[in-house]
Every structure is written in C-alpha cells, then in structure tokens.
Coordinates of C-alpha atoms in Angstrom, one line a residue:
M4 CA -83.8 140.7 15.0
I5 CA -81.0 138.6 13.5
R6 CA -79.1 136.7 16.3
S7 CA -77.3 134.1 14.2
H8 CA -75.8 134.0 10.7
V9 CA -75.3 130.7 9.0
L10 CA -72.7 130.8 6.2
I11 CA -73.0 128.0 3.6
C12 CA -70.4 127.5 1.0
G13 CA -71.8 128.1 -2.5
G14 CA -68.6 127.5 -4.4
T15 CA -68.5 124.8 -7.2
G16 CA -66.9 122.1 -4.9
C17 CA -69.5 122.3 -2.2
T18 CA -72.3 122.9 -4.7
S19 CA -71.4 119.6 -6.4
S20 CA -71.5 117.9 -2.9
G21 CA -75.1 119.2 -2.2
S22 CA -74.8 122.5 -0.5
G23 CA -77.8 123.8 -2.5
K24 CA -79.9 121.1 -0.9
I25 CA -78.6 121.9 2.5
Q26 CA -79.6 125.5 2.0
A27 CA -83.1 124.6 0.9
A28 CA -83.5 122.2 3.9
L29 CA -82.2 124.9 6.3
E30 CA -84.7 127.4 5.0
A31 CA -87.6 124.9 5.4
E32 CA -86.4 123.9 8.9
L33 CA -86.0 127.5 10.1
K34 CA -89.5 128.3 8.9
A35 CA -90.9 125.2 10.6
K36 CA -89.3 126.3 13.9
G37 CA -90.3 129.9 13.5
L38 CA -86.7 131.1 13.3
E39 CA -86.7 132.6 9.8
D40 CA -86.6 136.1 11.3
E41 CA -83.8 135.3 13.8
V42 CA -81.4 133.4 11.7
K43 CA -80.0 134.7 8.4
I44 CA -78.6 132.3 5.8
V45 CA -75.6 133.6 3.8
V46 CA -74.5 131.7 0.7
T47 CA -70.8 132.5 0.2
G48 CA -68.0 131.6 -2.2
C49 CA -65.4 129.0 -1.4
F50 CA -63.9 128.9 2.1
G51 CA -60.8 127.1 0.8
L52 CA -60.9 123.8 2.7
C53 CA -62.5 121.9 -0.1
A54 CA -61.5 118.5 1.3
V55 CA -64.2 118.6 4.0
G56 CA -67.1 120.2 2.2
P57 CA -69.9 121.0 2.3
I58 CA -69.0 123.5 4.9
M59 CA -71.3 125.5 7.2
I60 CA -70.2 128.1 9.8
V61 CA -72.5 129.5 12.4
Y62 CA -71.9 133.0 13.8
P63 CA -71.4 134.7 16.2
E64 CA -69.9 131.5 17.7
G65 CA -67.9 130.8 14.6
T66 CA -68.7 127.1 14.9
F67 CA -67.1 125.3 11.9
Y68 CA -69.2 122.3 10.6
S69 CA -67.6 120.1 7.9
M70 CA -69.0 117.4 5.6
V71 CA -72.5 118.5 6.4
Q72 CA -75.3 116.5 4.8
E73 CA -79.0 117.4 4.1
S74 CA -79.9 114.9 6.8
D75 CA -77.9 116.9 9.4
V76 CA -79.8 120.1 9.0
A77 CA -82.7 119.3 11.4
E78 CA -80.3 118.5 14.2
I79 CA -78.2 121.6 13.7
V80 CA -81.4 123.8 13.8
E81 CA -82.8 122.0 16.9
E82 CA -79.7 121.7 18.9
H83 CA -77.5 124.6 17.9
L84 CA -79.8 127.3 16.6
L85 CA -82.7 126.7 18.9
K86 CA -81.0 125.4 22.1
G87 CA -77.5 126.8 21.7
R88 CA -75.7 123.5 21.8
P89 CA -73.3 122.9 18.9
V90 CA -73.5 119.5 17.3
E91 CA -70.2 118.0 18.3
R92 CA -70.1 115.2 15.8
L93 CA -70.2 117.6 12.9
I94 CA -67.5 120.0 14.2
Y95 CA -64.3 119.8 12.1
A96 CA -61.6 117.7 13.7
E97 CA -57.9 117.6 13.1
H98 CA -55.6 114.6 13.8
H99 CA -52.3 115.2 15.6
D100 CA -50.2 112.2 16.6
A101 CA -53.2 109.9 16.4
I102 CA -55.2 112.3 18.7
E103 CA -58.4 113.8 17.3
E104 CA -58.9 117.5 18.2
K105 CA -62.1 119.4 17.5
V106 CA -61.5 122.8 15.9
T107 CA -64.3 125.2 16.8
S108 CA -63.4 128.0 14.3
L109 CA -61.9 128.1 10.8
A110 CA -59.1 130.5 11.9
E111 CA -57.8 127.9 14.4
T112 CA -57.2 125.2 11.8
T113 CA -53.6 124.4 10.7
F114 CA -54.9 124.9 7.1
Y115 CA -55.5 128.7 7.8
K116 CA -52.8 129.6 10.4
K117 CA -50.0 130.3 7.9
Q118 CA -52.2 131.8 5.2
K119 CA -52.5 135.5 4.4
R120 CA -55.7 136.2 2.5
V121 CA -55.5 139.3 0.3
A122 CA -56.9 138.1 -3.1
L123 CA -59.3 135.8 -1.2
R124 CA -60.1 138.3 1.6
N125 CA -63.9 138.2 1.0
C126 CA -64.3 134.6 -0.3
G127 CA -66.3 132.7 2.3
L128 CA -67.3 135.9 4.2
I129 CA -69.9 137.6 2.0
N130 CA -72.7 136.7 -0.3
P131 CA -71.2 137.5 -3.7
E132 CA -74.6 138.2 -5.2
I133 CA -75.4 141.1 -2.8
I134 CA -73.4 144.3 -3.7
D135 CA -74.2 145.8 -0.3
E136 CA -72.2 143.1 1.4
Y137 CA -69.2 143.9 -0.8
I138 CA -69.6 147.6 -0.1
A139 CA -69.7 146.8 3.7
M140 CA -66.2 145.3 3.3
D141 CA -64.8 148.6 1.9
G142 CA -65.9 147.7 -1.6
Y143 CA -65.6 150.4 -4.3
Q144 CA -63.8 152.7 -1.8
A145 CA -60.6 152.2 -3.8
L146 CA -62.4 153.3 -7.0
G147 CA -63.8 156.3 -5.3
K148 CA -60.3 157.2 -3.9
V149 CA -58.7 156.8 -7.4
L150 CA -61.3 158.9 -9.2
T151 CA -61.4 161.7 -6.6
E152 CA -57.9 161.9 -5.1
M153 CA -55.4 160.3 -7.6
T154 CA -54.2 161.0 -11.1
P155 CA -53.7 158.1 -13.6
D156 CA -50.0 158.6 -13.0
D157 CA -50.5 158.2 -9.3
V158 CA -52.3 155.0 -9.7
I159 CA -49.7 153.5 -12.0
K160 CA -46.9 154.6 -9.6
T161 CA -48.7 152.9 -6.7
V162 CA -49.0 149.7 -8.6
L163 CA -45.4 149.9 -9.7
D164 CA -44.1 150.6 -6.2
S165 CA -46.2 147.7 -4.8
G166 CA -44.1 145.2 -6.8
L167 CA -47.2 143.4 -8.0
R168 CA -46.4 140.9 -10.7
G169 CA -48.9 139.2 -13.0
R170 CA -50.4 136.2 -11.3
G171 CA -51.3 134.5 -14.6
G172 CA -48.0 132.7 -15.3
G173 CA -45.3 135.0 -16.7
G174 CA -45.0 137.3 -13.7
F175 CA -44.6 140.5 -15.7
P176 CA -44.7 143.6 -13.5
T177 CA -48.3 144.8 -13.6
G178 CA -47.5 148.5 -13.2
R179 CA -45.1 148.4 -16.2
K180 CA -47.8 146.8 -18.4
W181 CA -50.3 149.6 -17.4
M182 CA -47.6 152.2 -18.0
F183 CA -46.9 151.0 -21.5
A184 CA -50.6 151.2 -22.4
Q185 CA -51.1 154.6 -20.8
A186 CA -48.1 155.9 -22.9
Q187 CA -49.9 155.2 -26.1
P188 CA -51.7 158.1 -27.9
K189 CA -55.1 159.0 -26.5
G190 CA -58.0 157.2 -28.1
K191 CA -59.8 153.9 -27.8
K192 CA -58.2 151.5 -25.3
Y193 CA -59.3 148.3 -23.6
V194 CA -59.0 146.5 -20.3
V195 CA -59.2 142.7 -20.4
C196 CA -59.5 140.2 -17.7
N197 CA -58.2 136.7 -18.5
A198 CA -60.5 134.3 -16.6
D199 CA -59.8 131.4 -19.0
E200 CA -58.3 129.1 -16.4
G201 CA -57.3 126.0 -18.2
D202 CA -54.6 124.3 -16.2
P203 CA -55.6 120.8 -15.0
G204 CA -56.4 121.0 -11.3
A205 CA -56.5 124.8 -11.1
F206 CA -59.5 126.7 -9.8
M207 CA -58.1 129.9 -8.2
D208 CA -59.7 132.4 -10.6
R209 CA -63.0 130.5 -10.6
S210 CA -63.2 130.7 -6.8
I211 CA -62.5 134.4 -6.8
L212 CA -65.1 135.1 -9.4
E213 CA -67.6 132.9 -7.5
G214 CA -66.8 134.4 -4.1
D215 CA -65.9 138.1 -4.8
P216 CA -66.8 139.2 -8.4
H217 CA -67.0 142.9 -7.5
A218 CA -63.3 142.9 -6.5
V219 CA -62.5 142.2 -10.2
L220 CA -65.0 144.7 -11.6
E221 CA -63.7 147.5 -9.3
A222 CA -60.1 146.7 -10.2
M223 CA -60.8 146.8 -13.9
A224 CA -62.4 150.2 -13.6
I225 CA -59.3 151.4 -11.8
A226 CA -57.2 150.0 -14.6
G227 CA -59.4 151.7 -17.1
Y228 CA -58.9 155.1 -15.4
A229 CA -55.1 154.5 -15.2
I230 CA -54.6 153.9 -18.9
G231 CA -57.5 155.9 -20.3
A232 CA -59.9 153.1 -21.3
D233 CA -63.7 153.2 -21.1
E234 CA -64.4 149.6 -21.9
G235 CA -63.4 146.2 -20.5
Y236 CA -64.0 142.6 -21.3
I237 CA -63.9 139.5 -19.0
Y238 CA -63.0 136.4 -21.0
V239 CA -64.3 133.5 -18.9
R240 CA -64.7 129.9 -19.8
A241 CA -68.2 128.7 -20.3
E242 CA -67.5 125.6 -18.1
Y243 CA -67.8 128.0 -15.1
P244 CA -71.6 128.5 -14.8
I245 CA -71.6 129.7 -11.2
A246 CA -68.9 132.2 -11.9
I247 CA -70.6 133.5 -15.0
H248 CA -73.9 133.8 -13.1
R249 CA -72.3 135.8 -10.3
L250 CA -70.4 138.0 -12.7
E251 CA -73.7 138.8 -14.5
V252 CA -75.4 139.6 -11.3
A253 CA -72.5 141.8 -10.1
I254 CA -72.2 143.7 -13.4
K255 CA -76.0 144.4 -13.3
Q256 CA -75.9 145.6 -9.7
A257 CA -72.8 147.8 -10.3
R258 CA -74.5 149.5 -13.2
E259 CA -77.6 150.1 -11.0
Y260 CA -75.5 151.7 -8.3
G261 CA -73.7 153.9 -10.9
L262 CA -70.4 152.1 -10.3
L263 CA -70.1 151.0 -13.9
G264 CA -71.3 153.0 -16.9
K265 CA -71.4 156.7 -17.4
N266 CA -70.0 159.4 -15.1
I267 CA -69.0 157.2 -12.3
F268 CA -69.0 159.1 -8.9
D269 CA -69.9 162.2 -10.9
T270 CA -66.3 162.5 -12.1
G271 CA -66.9 162.3 -15.8
F272 CA -65.2 158.9 -16.0
D273 CA -67.0 156.3 -18.1
F274 CA -66.3 152.6 -17.9
D275 CA -68.3 149.5 -18.6
I276 CA -67.6 145.8 -18.8
Q277 CA -68.8 143.0 -21.1
L278 CA -68.5 139.2 -20.7
R279 CA -67.1 136.9 -23.4
F280 CA -67.3 133.1 -23.0
G281 CA -64.5 130.8 -24.0
A282 CA -65.1 127.3 -25.2
G283 CA -62.4 125.6 -23.1
A284 CA -59.3 126.0 -25.4
F285 CA -56.2 126.0 -23.3
V286 CA -54.3 128.1 -25.9
C287 CA -56.8 131.0 -25.2
G288 CA -55.1 131.5 -21.9
E289 CA -52.3 133.0 -24.0
E290 CA -53.0 136.7 -24.2
T291 CA -52.9 137.2 -27.9
A292 CA -55.0 134.1 -28.6
L293 CA -57.5 135.3 -26.1
L294 CA -57.8 138.7 -27.8
T295 CA -58.2 136.9 -31.2
S296 CA -61.0 134.9 -29.7
I297 CA -62.8 137.9 -28.3
E298 CA -62.7 139.4 -31.7
G299 CA -64.7 136.4 -33.0
N300 CA -61.9 134.5 -34.6
R301 CA -60.3 131.2 -34.0
G302 CA -58.2 131.4 -30.9
E303 CA -54.6 131.4 -32.2
P304 CA -51.6 133.4 -30.9
R305 CA -50.1 136.3 -32.8
P306 CA -46.4 137.1 -33.2
R307 CA -45.1 139.6 -30.7
P308 CA -44.1 142.4 -31.0
P309 CA -46.3 144.4 -31.2
F310 CA -47.4 143.6 -27.7
P311 CA -51.1 144.1 -26.7
A312 CA -50.2 147.3 -24.7
V313 CA -49.4 148.8 -28.1
K314 CA -51.7 146.9 -30.5
G315 CA -54.1 144.6 -28.8
L316 CA -57.9 144.1 -28.9
F317 CA -59.3 145.3 -32.3
G318 CA -55.9 146.8 -32.9
K319 CA -56.1 149.2 -30.0
P320 CA -53.8 149.4 -26.9
T321 CA -54.9 146.8 -24.4
I322 CA -53.9 145.6 -21.0
I323 CA -54.6 142.0 -20.0
N324 CA -54.3 140.7 -16.4
N325 CA -55.8 137.6 -14.9
V326 CA -58.4 137.4 -12.1
E327 CA -56.0 137.1 -9.2
T328 CA -53.9 140.0 -10.3
Y329 CA -57.0 142.3 -10.4
A330 CA -58.1 140.9 -7.0
N331 CA -55.0 142.5 -5.4
I332 CA -55.5 146.0 -6.9
T333 CA -58.1 147.5 -4.6
Q334 CA -56.2 146.5 -1.5
I335 CA -53.0 148.0 -2.8
I336 CA -54.9 151.3 -3.4
L337 CA -56.5 151.3 0.0
N338 CA -53.6 150.1 2.1
G339 CA -50.7 151.5 0.1
A340 CA -47.8 150.1 -2.0
E341 CA -45.6 149.7 1.1
W342 CA -48.1 147.5 2.8
F343 CA -48.3 145.1 -0.1
A344 CA -44.5 145.2 -0.7
S345 CA -43.9 144.3 3.0
M346 CA -45.2 140.8 2.2
G347 CA -43.3 138.3 0.2
T348 CA -39.7 138.4 -1.0
E349 CA -37.4 141.0 -2.5
K350 CA -38.5 140.2 -6.1
S351 CA -41.8 138.5 -5.5
K352 CA -44.1 140.8 -3.5
G353 CA -47.4 140.0 -1.9
T354 CA -49.2 136.7 -1.7
K355 CA -50.0 133.9 -4.1
V356 CA -53.1 131.7 -4.4
F357 CA -52.7 128.0 -5.1
A358 CA -55.1 125.2 -5.8
L359 CA -53.7 122.4 -3.7
G360 CA -54.5 119.0 -5.0
G361 CA -53.2 115.5 -5.6
K362 CA -51.9 113.2 -2.9
I363 CA -52.5 115.6 -0.1
T364 CA -54.8 115.6 3.0
N365 CA -56.2 119.1 2.8
T366 CA -57.1 119.7 -0.8
G367 CA -58.4 123.1 -1.5
L368 CA -57.5 126.8 -2.1
V369 CA -54.7 128.4 -0.1
E370 CA -53.2 131.9 -0.2
I371 CA -49.7 132.3 1.2
P372 CA -47.0 135.0 1.4
M373 CA -44.5 134.7 -1.4
G374 CA -41.4 132.9 -0.1
T375 CA -43.3 130.3 2.0
T376 CA -41.5 127.0 1.4
L377 CA -43.0 124.0 -0.4
R378 CA -42.5 122.0 2.8
E379 CA -44.7 124.4 4.8
V380 CA -47.5 124.3 2.2
V381 CA -47.5 120.5 2.0
E382 CA -46.8 119.4 5.6
E383 CA -48.5 122.2 7.6
I384 CA -51.2 123.9 5.5
G385 CA -51.8 120.8 3.4
G386 CA -51.8 118.4 6.3
G387 CA -49.1 116.1 4.8
I388 CA -49.4 113.0 2.5
P389 CA -52.2 110.6 3.4
N390 CA -51.9 106.9 4.2
G391 CA -48.4 107.2 5.6
K392 CA -46.9 107.7 2.1
K393 CA -43.8 109.8 1.5
F394 CA -43.6 113.0 -0.5
K395 CA -42.0 112.5 -3.9
A396 CA -42.6 115.6 -6.0
A397 CA -44.9 118.6 -6.6
Q398 CA -45.9 120.0 -10.0
T399 CA -46.3 123.8 -10.1
G400 CA -47.4 125.7 -13.2
G401 CA -49.6 122.9 -14.6
P402 CA -48.6 121.7 -18.2
S403 CA -46.3 124.7 -18.5
G404 CA -44.5 124.0 -15.2
G405 CA -42.2 121.4 -13.8
C406 CA -41.8 118.8 -11.1
I407 CA -40.0 119.7 -7.8
P408 CA -38.4 116.7 -6.2
A409 CA -38.3 115.9 -2.4
S410 CA -34.6 117.0 -2.4
L411 CA -35.8 120.5 -3.0
F412 CA -38.7 120.3 -0.5
D413 CA -37.5 123.5 1.3
T414 CA -37.6 125.7 -1.9
P415 CA -39.2 129.0 -1.3
I416 CA -42.2 129.5 -3.5
D417 CA -41.6 132.7 -5.5
Y418 CA -41.1 133.5 -9.2
D419 CA -37.3 133.3 -9.4
S420 CA -36.7 130.4 -7.1
L421 CA -39.1 128.2 -9.1
I422 CA -37.6 129.2 -12.4
A423 CA -34.1 128.5 -11.1
I424 CA -35.0 124.8 -10.4
G425 CA -36.8 124.3 -13.7
S426 CA -40.4 124.9 -12.7
M427 CA -42.5 128.1 -12.8
M428 CA -45.2 129.8 -10.8
G429 CA -47.9 129.5 -13.5
S430 CA -51.4 130.5 -12.6
G431 CA -51.2 128.6 -9.3
G432 CA -51.9 124.9 -9.6
L433 CA -49.9 122.8 -7.1
I434 CA -50.2 119.0 -7.6
V435 CA -48.6 116.9 -4.9
M436 CA -47.3 113.4 -5.7
D437 CA -46.4 110.5 -3.4
E438 CA -44.0 107.5 -3.8
D439 CA -46.6 105.6 -5.8
T440 CA -46.4 108.2 -8.7
C441 CA -44.5 107.4 -11.9
M442 CA -42.7 110.5 -13.1
V443 CA -42.5 109.3 -16.7
D444 CA -46.2 108.8 -16.6
I445 CA -46.7 112.3 -15.1
A446 CA -44.7 113.8 -17.9
R447 CA -46.7 111.9 -20.4
F448 CA -50.0 113.1 -18.8
F449 CA -49.2 116.8 -19.1
L450 CA -47.7 116.4 -22.6
D451 CA -50.8 114.5 -23.8
F452 CA -52.9 117.5 -22.5
T453 CA -50.6 120.0 -24.4
V454 CA -50.8 118.0 -27.6
D455 CA -54.6 118.1 -27.5
E456 CA -54.6 121.8 -26.7
S457 CA -52.1 123.0 -29.3
C458 CA -53.8 125.3 -31.8
G459 CA -51.6 123.9 -34.6
K460 CA -50.5 127.3 -35.9
C461 CA -46.7 126.7 -35.6
T462 CA -44.9 123.5 -36.6
P463 CA -42.6 123.2 -33.5
C464 CA -45.6 122.9 -31.2
R465 CA -48.0 121.1 -33.5
V466 CA -45.5 118.4 -34.7
G467 CA -42.8 118.6 -32.1
T468 CA -45.0 117.9 -29.0
R469 CA -46.6 115.0 -30.8
R470 CA -43.2 113.5 -31.5
L471 CA -42.3 113.9 -27.8
L472 CA -45.5 112.1 -26.9
E473 CA -44.7 109.2 -29.2
I474 CA -41.3 108.7 -27.6
L475 CA -42.8 108.8 -24.1
D476 CA -45.5 106.2 -25.2
K477 CA -42.7 104.0 -26.5
I478 CA -40.8 104.2 -23.2
I479 CA -43.9 103.5 -21.1
A480 CA -44.7 100.5 -23.3
G481 CA -41.3 99.1 -22.5
N482 CA -39.9 99.5 -26.1
G483 CA -37.7 102.5 -25.4
T484 CA -33.9 102.8 -25.6
L485 CA -31.3 105.1 -24.0
E486 CA -31.0 106.9 -27.4
D487 CA -34.7 107.7 -27.1
I488 CA -34.1 109.5 -23.8
D489 CA -31.3 111.6 -25.4
K490 CA -33.6 112.3 -28.4
L491 CA -36.4 113.3 -26.0
E492 CA -34.2 115.8 -24.3
E493 CA -32.8 117.3 -27.5
L494 CA -36.3 117.7 -29.0
C495 CA -37.5 119.5 -25.9
Y496 CA -35.0 122.3 -26.4
Y497 CA -35.8 122.7 -30.1
I498 CA -39.5 123.1 -29.2
K499 CA -38.8 125.6 -26.4
S500 CA -36.7 127.8 -28.7
A501 CA -38.8 127.7 -31.8
S502 CA -42.5 127.7 -30.8
L503 CA -44.6 130.8 -31.4
C504 CA -46.3 131.3 -28.1
G505 CA -46.0 130.4 -24.4
L506 CA -48.0 127.1 -24.8
G507 CA -45.3 125.6 -27.1
Q508 CA -42.4 127.3 -25.4
T509 CA -43.3 125.7 -22.0
A510 CA -44.8 122.4 -23.2
P511 CA -41.5 120.5 -22.7
N512 CA -41.1 121.7 -19.1
P513 CA -42.7 118.6 -17.4
V514 CA -40.4 116.4 -19.5
L515 CA -37.3 118.4 -18.9
S516 CA -37.8 118.7 -15.1
T517 CA -38.6 114.9 -14.7
L518 CA -35.5 114.1 -16.8
K519 CA -33.4 116.4 -14.6
Y520 CA -34.6 115.0 -11.3
F521 CA -35.9 111.6 -12.1
R522 CA -33.8 110.4 -15.0
H523 CA -33.2 107.1 -13.2
E524 CA -36.9 106.3 -13.6
Y525 CA -36.6 106.8 -17.4
E526 CA -33.6 104.6 -17.4
A527 CA -35.4 101.9 -15.4
H528 CA -38.2 101.9 -18.0
V529 CA -35.8 101.4 -20.9
V530 CA -32.9 99.3 -19.4
E531 CA -34.7 97.2 -16.8
K532 CA -38.1 97.3 -18.5
K533 CA -39.5 98.1 -15.1
C534 CA -41.7 100.9 -13.7
P535 CA -40.3 101.6 -10.2
A536 CA -43.6 103.1 -9.1
G537 CA -45.6 100.2 -10.4
V538 CA -47.8 102.3 -12.6
C539 CA -47.0 101.6 -16.2
K540 CA -49.1 98.5 -17.0
N541 CA -47.0 97.1 -19.8
L542 CA -44.0 96.8 -17.4
L543 CA -46.0 95.2 -14.6
S544 CA -46.8 91.7 -13.5
Y545 CA -49.1 90.7 -10.6
V546 CA -47.8 87.8 -8.4
I547 CA -49.3 86.0 -5.5
I548 CA -46.9 85.3 -2.6
E549 CA -47.4 81.7 -1.8
D550 CA -46.5 82.0 1.9
K551 CA -49.2 84.7 2.4
C552 CA -52.0 83.3 0.4
K553 CA -54.7 81.6 2.5
G554 CA -56.6 80.2 -0.5
C555 CA -59.8 82.2 0.4
T556 CA -60.6 82.6 -3.3
A557 CA -61.6 86.2 -2.9
C558 CA -59.2 87.4 -5.6
A559 CA -60.4 84.7 -8.1
R560 CA -64.0 85.8 -7.6
V561 CA -63.3 89.4 -8.5
C562 CA -61.0 88.8 -11.4
P563 CA -62.9 89.9 -14.5
V564 CA -60.9 87.7 -16.9
G565 CA -60.5 84.5 -14.9
A566 CA -56.7 84.8 -14.7
I567 CA -56.5 83.5 -11.1
S568 CA -56.8 79.8 -10.3
G569 CA -56.4 77.6 -7.2
A570 CA -58.3 75.3 -4.9
V571 CA -59.9 76.5 -1.6
K572 CA -57.4 76.8 1.2
T573 CA -54.4 76.4 -1.1
P574 CA -52.2 79.1 -2.6
H575 CA -53.5 80.6 -5.9
V576 CA -51.6 81.6 -9.0
I577 CA -52.1 84.3 -11.6
D578 CA -51.8 83.6 -15.3
T579 CA -49.8 86.6 -16.5
A580 CA -50.9 86.0 -20.1
K581 CA -54.6 86.5 -19.2
C582 CA -54.1 89.2 -16.5
I583 CA -55.2 92.7 -17.6
K584 CA -53.6 94.3 -14.5
C585 CA -56.8 96.0 -13.3
G586 CA -55.8 95.8 -9.7
A587 CA -59.1 94.3 -8.5
C588 CA -57.4 91.3 -6.9
I589 CA -55.0 93.5 -4.8
E590 CA -57.9 95.6 -3.5
K591 CA -59.9 92.5 -2.5
C592 CA -57.0 90.6 -0.8
K593 CA -57.1 90.9 3.0
F594 CA -53.7 89.3 3.5
N595 CA -51.5 91.5 1.3
A596 CA -50.6 88.3 -0.6
I597 CA -50.7 90.0 -4.1
V598 CA -47.9 92.3 -5.2
K599 CA -47.0 94.2 -8.3
Q600 CA -43.5 93.5 -9.8

C-alpha cells in the first residue's frame, strides 16, 4: 500500500542540477530500507520556483524541500519517510525583514500566492510520461465533450467568447483565427503548434511540453475538429531533448489509447500529430517561416496576405498557435468561456505565463492573471531585487519587446498596456534589471541577437539592423555623437515600417524603448564619455582610493596583467594603460578601496 508520494522535479532546470541522480539515489535507498512498496516516486515537470531547485515534495504532508542534493537522500528517507520527522534544514525558507521563515508547502510561498495556474495546472503535479495521470486530472474529457456534444461552430464560438488571444507574441484572437480557417472550402487542412521558443531567457513553452504534453495534444485535436483538419504538426526546437522525448512518449500513448489516430471516441473523427524539429533559427518563430521550414525549405518568411488560415502549410488552410495558447483550450471547453473571461482585464482575458529572470530573487516560471502589475510580479512573486539593489527596468517580449522603466513600475501586464508604453507581451520572457545595468548595453545585446538571427531575405532587416548595431558599438566605445543618437532613432522607424516580417518590424523596439526612457544614458556615453552604470569597458577606469587602501597587496596578486603596484602596507595604484578592466581586483578587495569611474 502506497502511504507517501515523493514528487521530484524532472524539468530541464532541476535535471541540469542533478535531479536524475537524486531520483536514482532515492530508488536505491527505498529499496535498501524495504520501502519501495510504500513510497511512490513521481517525476514531474517544472514546479516553477527554479531558483531553489532541485525540488522535492513529499505528500500527503506537502513538505517542500529545496536545493536537495544526492547526499541528502539517505537522511530524507531515514528521518522523514521512515520515522515521520521532516528534515528541517532542507525545508524551503523565506526571508521577511531579516527573519527566516520555514515554508512547509509550496502553496504557502509568496511565489505562488498571487499566481493562478491554468496553462501550468498540471506541471509539477503529474508524471508527464504516464497518460493515466493526465486522464486522472480530467485529461481528454474536453476532447470527448467536443466530439460528442458540440459542433465545430460551438467550439469556435466558445473560444471566441472566452476572449483567448494568442500567447505567442501578437495577441491575435484565437477564435477568429480558427474561424477563418474553418470558413475555407472543405478539404485538406492543418493544425500547427509553434514550439520554437527562441527568445533569450524564455522557457514557458518548454516547461509545458515537459510537464503536461497531453494538454497540447488534446487541444490540437480539438482545433482539428473545429476547422475540419485531420493532421497536425508540432514544430519544436531540437535543443529541447526532454520536451521532445515526452512529446514522443505522449503521442505514442495517445495513439495506443485511441485518442489520436482513426475514429477517435467512435465518432468518425480522425486526427494525428507529427513532430518536426527546428535547428534553433529565431526567425522560425514567425509563422510563415515556420511553415516553410516544416515543408523542408530554408526558414524564411512569406509575404502576407494570403495568411496561413487561407493558404498555409503545403498551400492548404492552416492554423498556428503556440504551446501556451493550446494549453488553455481544454480548460475553456470544460469550464466554459465565462469562467476564462472572468480572469484578466476587459481586452486581455485569462492568465499569462512568464519566465522570470535576470536580477531577481525568485527566478522561475510564473502564471498570473492578466492585469497584475509589474510591481506585484517583481516585488511579491519574484521576491524583489537581491543584494539591496534598486529596480531599474524590465524587458518584456525579448528581442521584439521593450524596456519598462521604474517610473512605470505599476503598469498592468496586459497586451494593450504594454504596447502603449512601447513594449509588448511577446511569448512571455520577463528580464529584470537593477541599477547596475547599462541600458545602452542592453539595447545592443538584443540587437546583436536579432542581427545574428535575421534570415536576410529583406534589406531593411538584413542591412538596417546591422547599421543600428554599428552605431551602438560606436556609442559604447566612446566614439559616438549626438547626431548618431538622432540617426539611430530615425533608422529604427525605417526598419519597423519596411521589414517583411515580425522579426524585422520589432527588432528596433529595445533601442526605441531605451531611447524613450533612458536617453540620458545615451547622452552620457556620447557627451561625457561615461557609462553611468559602469558597464561599458571603454568608458571605465579603475581607481584605488588612497584613504581606504591598506596595502594588503591582495589586488596586485590577482591582477592578470600586473597593472597594480605598491609596497606592502602602503596605498597601491592602478596603471590605467595596462588595466584590462576585468574586475578581479574589485572582487578581491576586502576594504572597498577600488572603484569604477
């Protein structure tokens, strides 16, 4: 008889931190103690709180262990699973006003209290490689309901009424996209899932595929029924080996259960799914480039119209939605359009998943109702900025988005509010920056990524983004002028208006948003030849403060180029001509005697 369940995170983050070894050690220890028939190990997807992985949760108590190591397993088995005494030192703790507080369950953490998990509802709760566990969580009930109780028109109306908008970036109403494809003449049609998640720092879709792959398969079958398609493709990047494996397992199991393939639920409806692997080209996140890649050609965008709903994959009507969009569908069918529309804002319904990263205490995956403010996400869910630093900005939408400054910290996170301030929702990356971040350098980072990822098909993107990068390089090197800033801004608008696809049209956004809210930093780089954040090396010099230096020689010993000199117990000096600005001396100095100027 099973008396305890031990859930171990098997997402990419915890796997990279050794959760696989923890699982193996736990299996061996349980067998050695004769507990293998009493304790069940459940390998799940991502719990969300990636900052404290590997994570282990023991039920029925719900004890939340964080940063578990292989060496901790024996103690957990002996003390908790055998003797019923939780291992206090491993229980997750939060810090409030310098007081450490143990949190005995995941739901009690500040990280989870303001979240509403819809797309992530099963992630961290079930073993994604066992279809029976998905079915136990109402899995495939929505498909059964659709095929036996609803017409295709009913399905589309439900999705329309829910207000669900595409979670992949543009925010186009999902029901309208399905309606356009359904309206095309009967014949071959396709359903495509865009799992080519390419934004730096984004891992929302990956985590859903790793933790709840059947939710996507079921939703795609529902979409196929709604538009009259019998075939689907999931385009997933090859760099996601765990997600690919779990998709392969899920598709195989769904076919064995008769939930994919011919005559599903004895209704005469046929639908099956194939996988296609992307090679990591960011441009293939754009829907027409993705379709071109599935067809076996170089991933380049196509002019629109015609839109994919009219002429898509292999020239046939096609709907394309991303992983998170599909992950909401079954819950809308089961709970009703009104239930979903009751969450969020007037024009942005439901919830949104974000990959929270950067200068933030609680890095990880969060799902919040639309309209939650940026301040709530950063200060409450995210646990604030570490090391006593101040919030400076947040980048939403990745390379296609923009930077939100501290002055707009209370901005509600929804489609229209973000666009109004020069950013965008994007697929859901949210990178937090503190006062030590140079906004010119941030703009350069994202633009450099876009230049590398441009397919080169259209001149405004291929050439224009490279010219932008050259100007930014000139400014960061200390050789820029005020005219360069004006030229930078002007060129951004040309690229936005003339590029063929969304990659080029949005590439200037990081530059434009930082120019709008942090223009003074650009001006400091070109007028004062100074980087206010102390990041751009060409504009920095390292100086030893004479009154603080104790002459301990620690800095001189770690300097790789011998740029620091001075006698023992006397103030040292840095030869700026030799200094390579590596920062090793600052890290080593115990007296805060070295500063960047």
